[in-house]
Amino acid sequence: MPSTHYREMPSTHYREMGDRMTALHAGHSRDVMRYLLVLTRGERHTAEDLLQETMLRAWRHIGVLPRDDESARRWLFTVARRLVIDAVRMRRTRPAEIGLVDFTWIPGADDTTASALATHSMKHAFNRLSPAHRDILSEVYLRGSSTEEIAEKFGLPVGTVKSRAHYALRALKTALA
């Protein structure tokens, strides 16, 4: 027996919603993209992601979106601006990412003595890390596990895994210096 809360909408309603969304995208996406490029200081991939999220939110709220074109445009620009603000805030709360350890100083395969010394230095530095840091780096870089997989395996929050990986790399870099 169907739920009393579920009401089937006529297919013409969905077609109207789709037509409205197509018109919104065609009429405003180029301008919203330019606006996002300015707000993201030219980071094209970020701007594209934010444009996609803006249009997705428009689709989710298509029923309450203002009907007149100018009000809908203002709504899109407001959503885009708020998404940029949220993205900036999210970046500020995450720990700064550091680059991987610079291995360019490690000699090529033909230099066996230098290679042996570099390997010894790396093993020594790695063994000086805490067990938690060694476990995380082993999972990420040797086994290729994702942060979600590692979090599940060790029963840790994803944020803790990312934080430990960050500090483990920093400690390894310091030990090699």
mmCIF file of C-alpha atoms in Angstrom:
data_model
loop_
_atom_site.group_PDB
_atom_site.id
_atom_site.type_symbol
_atom_site.label_atom_id
_atom_site.label_comp_id
_atom_site.label_asym_id
_atom_site.label_seq_id
_atom_site.Cartn_x
_atom_site.Cartn_y
_atom_site.Cartn_z
ATOM 1 C CA MET A 1 0.000 0.000 0.000
ATOM 2 C CA PRO A 2 1.497 3.383 -0.939
ATOM 3 C CA SER A 3 2.461 5.873 1.737
ATOM 4 C CA THR A 4 0.068 8.764 2.306
ATOM 5 C CA HIS A 5 3.020 11.169 2.199
ATOM 6 C CA TYR A 6 4.066 10.153 -1.275
ATOM 7 C CA ARG A 7 2.285 11.859 -4.096
ATOM 8 C CA GLU A 8 3.126 11.107 -7.672
ATOM 9 C CA MET A 9 3.777 14.231 -9.720
ATOM 10 C CA PRO A 10 2.628 14.400 -13.304
ATOM 11 C CA SER A 11 5.403 14.060 -15.854
ATOM 12 C CA THR A 12 4.583 17.536 -17.207
ATOM 13 C CA HIS A 13 5.667 18.968 -13.851
ATOM 14 C CA TYR A 14 9.092 17.334 -14.155
ATOM 15 C CA ARG A 15 9.376 18.532 -17.729
ATOM 16 C CA GLU A 16 8.582 22.103 -16.620
ATOM 17 C CA MET A 17 11.196 21.872 -13.856
ATOM 18 C CA GLY A 18 13.769 20.584 -16.334
ATOM 19 C CA ASP A 19 12.953 23.328 -18.812
ATOM 20 C CA ARG A 20 13.263 25.955 -16.094
ATOM 21 C CA MET A 21 16.606 24.575 -14.943
ATOM 22 C CA THR A 22 17.876 24.468 -18.531
ATOM 23 C CA ALA A 23 16.849 28.101 -18.989
ATOM 24 C CA LEU A 24 18.535 29.127 -15.718
ATOM 25 C CA HIS A 25 21.747 27.375 -16.682
ATOM 26 C CA ALA A 26 21.760 28.729 -20.234
ATOM 27 C CA GLY A 27 20.946 32.250 -19.102
ATOM 28 C CA HIS A 28 23.234 32.616 -16.103
ATOM 29 C CA SER A 29 25.939 29.948 -15.835
ATOM 30 C CA ARG A 30 28.494 31.867 -17.914
ATOM 31 C CA ASP A 31 28.130 35.006 -15.750
ATOM 32 C CA VAL A 32 28.164 33.024 -12.495
ATOM 33 C CA MET A 33 31.315 31.239 -13.701
ATOM 34 C CA ARG A 34 33.052 34.573 -14.391
ATOM 35 C CA TYR A 35 32.004 35.781 -10.938
ATOM 36 C CA LEU A 36 33.357 32.621 -9.327
ATOM 37 C CA LEU A 37 36.641 32.933 -11.216
ATOM 38 C CA VAL A 38 37.084 36.402 -9.736
ATOM 39 C CA LEU A 39 36.221 35.209 -6.221
ATOM 40 C CA THR A 40 38.558 32.194 -6.473
ATOM 41 C CA ARG A 41 41.374 34.276 -7.961
ATOM 42 C CA GLY A 42 41.372 32.374 -11.221
ATOM 43 C CA GLU A 43 41.292 28.836 -9.808
ATOM 44 C CA ARG A 44 39.327 27.376 -12.703
ATOM 45 C CA HIS A 45 38.754 23.900 -11.252
ATOM 46 C CA THR A 46 37.502 25.332 -7.981
ATOM 47 C CA ALA A 47 35.241 27.778 -9.808
ATOM 48 C CA GLU A 48 33.823 24.966 -11.956
ATOM 49 C CA ASP A 49 33.119 22.842 -8.867
ATOM 50 C CA LEU A 50 31.406 25.784 -7.179
ATOM 51 C CA LEU A 51 29.337 26.516 -10.305
ATOM 52 C CA GLN A 52 28.220 22.893 -10.379
ATOM 53 C CA GLU A 53 27.244 23.056 -6.705
ATOM 54 C CA THR A 54 25.382 26.344 -7.305
ATOM 55 C CA MET A 55 23.372 24.794 -10.125
ATOM 56 C CA LEU A 56 22.715 21.674 -8.052
ATOM 57 C CA ARG A 57 21.300 23.816 -5.264
ATOM 58 C CA ALA A 58 19.164 25.648 -7.801
ATOM 59 C CA TRP A 59 17.805 22.294 -8.983
ATOM 60 C CA ARG A 60 17.072 21.210 -5.421
ATOM 61 C CA HIS A 61 15.224 24.480 -4.742
ATOM 62 C CA ILE A 62 13.642 24.925 -8.172
ATOM 63 C CA GLY A 63 10.163 24.965 -6.653
ATOM 64 C CA VAL A 64 10.899 27.962 -4.416
ATOM 65 C CA LEU A 65 13.287 29.799 -6.731
ATOM 66 C CA PRO A 66 11.970 33.230 -7.712
ATOM 67 C CA ARG A 67 10.073 33.118 -10.994
ATOM 68 C CA ASP A 68 11.332 36.390 -12.443
ATOM 69 C CA ASP A 69 14.684 36.175 -14.182
ATOM 70 C CA GLU A 70 16.442 38.990 -12.297
ATOM 71 C CA SER A 71 15.517 37.631 -8.851
ATOM 72 C CA ALA A 72 16.603 34.143 -9.849
ATOM 73 C CA ARG A 73 19.917 35.599 -11.071
ATOM 74 C CA ARG A 74 20.464 37.346 -7.732
ATOM 75 C CA TRP A 75 19.650 34.066 -5.953
ATOM 76 C CA LEU A 76 22.287 32.201 -8.008
ATOM 77 C CA PHE A 77 24.949 34.845 -7.337
ATOM 78 C CA THR A 78 24.158 34.818 -3.602
ATOM 79 C CA VAL A 79 24.447 31.029 -3.443
ATOM 80 C CA ALA A 80 27.727 31.135 -5.399
ATOM 81 C CA ARG A 81 29.196 33.777 -3.060
ATOM 82 C CA ARG A 82 28.177 31.795 0.034
ATOM 83 C CA LEU A 83 29.728 28.628 -1.384
ATOM 84 C CA VAL A 84 33.022 30.486 -1.891
ATOM 85 C CA ILE A 85 32.895 31.746 1.695
ATOM 86 C CA ASP A 86 32.249 28.206 2.949
ATOM 87 C CA ALA A 87 35.137 26.851 0.850
ATOM 88 C CA VAL A 88 37.534 29.471 2.239
ATOM 89 C CA ARG A 89 36.444 28.720 5.798
ATOM 90 C CA MET A 90 36.888 25.000 5.242
ATOM 91 C CA ARG A 91 40.434 25.509 3.923
ATOM 92 C CA ARG A 92 41.337 27.627 6.941
ATOM 93 C CA THR A 93 40.222 24.970 9.410
ATOM 94 C CA ARG A 94 42.267 22.193 7.787
ATOM 95 C CA PRO A 95 45.933 21.890 8.697
ATOM 96 C CA ALA A 96 48.300 23.222 6.068
ATOM 97 C CA GLU A 97 49.359 20.587 3.608
ATOM 98 C CA ILE A 98 53.035 19.991 3.099
ATOM 99 C CA GLY A 99 54.749 18.573 0.089
ATOM 100 C CA LEU A 100 56.115 15.089 0.052
ATOM 101 C CA VAL A 101 59.667 14.507 1.156
ATOM 102 C CA ASP A 102 62.131 15.587 -1.537
ATOM 103 C CA PHE A 103 63.751 12.398 -2.805
ATOM 104 C CA THR A 104 65.635 14.070 -5.662
ATOM 105 C CA TRP A 105 68.844 13.927 -3.655
ATOM 106 C CA ILE A 106 68.693 10.112 -3.676
ATOM 107 C CA PRO A 107 71.152 8.860 -6.277
ATOM 108 C CA GLY A 108 70.230 6.791 -9.319
ATOM 109 C CA ALA A 109 70.292 2.999 -9.462
ATOM 110 C CA ASP A 110 73.840 2.922 -10.811
ATOM 111 C CA ASP A 111 75.408 4.422 -7.644
ATOM 112 C CA THR A 112 75.221 1.470 -5.245
ATOM 113 C CA THR A 113 77.179 3.000 -2.318
ATOM 114 C CA ALA A 114 75.188 6.224 -2.290
ATOM 115 C CA SER A 115 72.002 4.229 -2.791
ATOM 116 C CA ALA A 116 72.799 2.046 0.194
ATOM 117 C CA LEU A 117 73.494 5.113 2.351
ATOM 118 C CA ALA A 118 70.241 6.775 1.266
ATOM 119 C CA THR A 119 68.270 3.607 1.984
ATOM 120 C CA HIS A 120 69.890 3.330 5.402
ATOM 121 C CA SER A 121 69.074 6.985 6.172
ATOM 122 C CA MET A 122 65.464 6.522 5.109
ATOM 123 C CA LYS A 123 65.039 3.328 7.180
ATOM 124 C CA HIS A 124 66.635 4.998 10.200
ATOM 125 C CA ALA A 125 64.418 8.096 9.887
ATOM 126 C CA PHE A 126 61.296 5.965 9.358
ATOM 127 C CA ASN A 127 62.067 3.800 12.398
ATOM 128 C CA ARG A 128 62.446 6.920 14.557
ATOM 129 C CA LEU A 129 58.804 7.833 13.903
ATOM 130 C CA SER A 130 56.161 6.892 16.453
ATOM 131 C CA PRO A 131 54.339 3.610 15.770
ATOM 132 C CA ALA A 132 51.132 5.516 14.953
ATOM 133 C CA HIS A 133 52.947 7.634 12.357
ATOM 134 C CA ARG A 134 54.705 4.602 10.855
ATOM 135 C CA ASP A 135 51.379 2.756 10.564
ATOM 136 C CA ILE A 136 49.677 5.671 8.812
ATOM 137 C CA LEU A 137 52.543 6.275 6.353
ATOM 138 C CA SER A 138 52.787 2.559 5.596
ATOM 139 C CA GLU A 139 49.080 2.382 4.833
ATOM 140 C CA VAL A 140 49.048 5.521 2.688
ATOM 141 C CA TYR A 141 52.301 5.215 0.732
ATOM 142 C CA LEU A 142 53.164 1.522 0.749
ATOM 143 C CA ARG A 143 49.720 -0.069 0.594
ATOM 144 C CA GLY A 144 47.939 2.794 -1.188
ATOM 145 C CA SER A 145 44.981 2.830 1.206
ATOM 146 C CA SER A 146 42.586 5.774 1.226
ATOM 147 C CA THR A 147 42.089 7.870 4.357
ATOM 148 C CA GLU A 148 38.601 6.401 4.728
ATOM 149 C CA GLU A 149 39.977 2.839 4.589
ATOM 150 C CA ILE A 150 42.675 3.674 7.129
ATOM 151 C CA ALA A 151 40.161 5.340 9.443
ATOM 152 C CA GLU A 152 37.976 2.259 9.336
ATOM 153 C CA LYS A 153 40.921 -0.121 9.837
ATOM 154 C CA PHE A 154 42.276 1.702 12.911
ATOM 155 C CA GLY A 155 38.927 2.937 14.250
ATOM 156 C CA LEU A 156 39.898 6.586 13.901
ATOM 157 C CA PRO A 157 38.092 9.637 12.530
ATOM 158 C CA VAL A 158 39.141 10.569 8.966
ATOM 159 C CA GLY A 159 40.415 13.932 10.245
ATOM 160 C CA THR A 160 42.751 12.174 12.688
ATOM 161 C CA VAL A 161 44.165 10.026 9.887
ATOM 162 C CA LYS A 162 44.834 13.122 7.757
ATOM 163 C CA SER A 163 46.377 14.942 10.700
ATOM 164 C CA ARG A 164 48.657 12.011 11.575
ATOM 165 C CA ALA A 165 49.755 11.661 7.957
ATOM 166 C CA HIS A 166 50.581 15.371 7.854
ATOM 167 C CA TYR A 167 52.624 15.294 11.055
ATOM 168 C CA ALA A 168 54.272 11.994 10.137
ATOM 169 C CA LEU A 169 55.533 13.452 6.857
ATOM 170 C CA ARG A 170 56.730 16.538 8.659
ATOM 171 C CA ALA A 171 58.619 14.404 11.236
ATOM 172 C CA LEU A 172 60.127 12.235 8.469
ATOM 173 C CA LYS A 173 61.253 15.321 6.567
ATOM 174 C CA THR A 174 62.845 16.742 9.735
ATOM 175 C CA ALA A 175 64.590 13.448 10.486
ATOM 176 C CA LEU A 176 66.040 13.306 6.966
ATOM 177 C CA ALA A 177 67.280 16.895 7.062
#
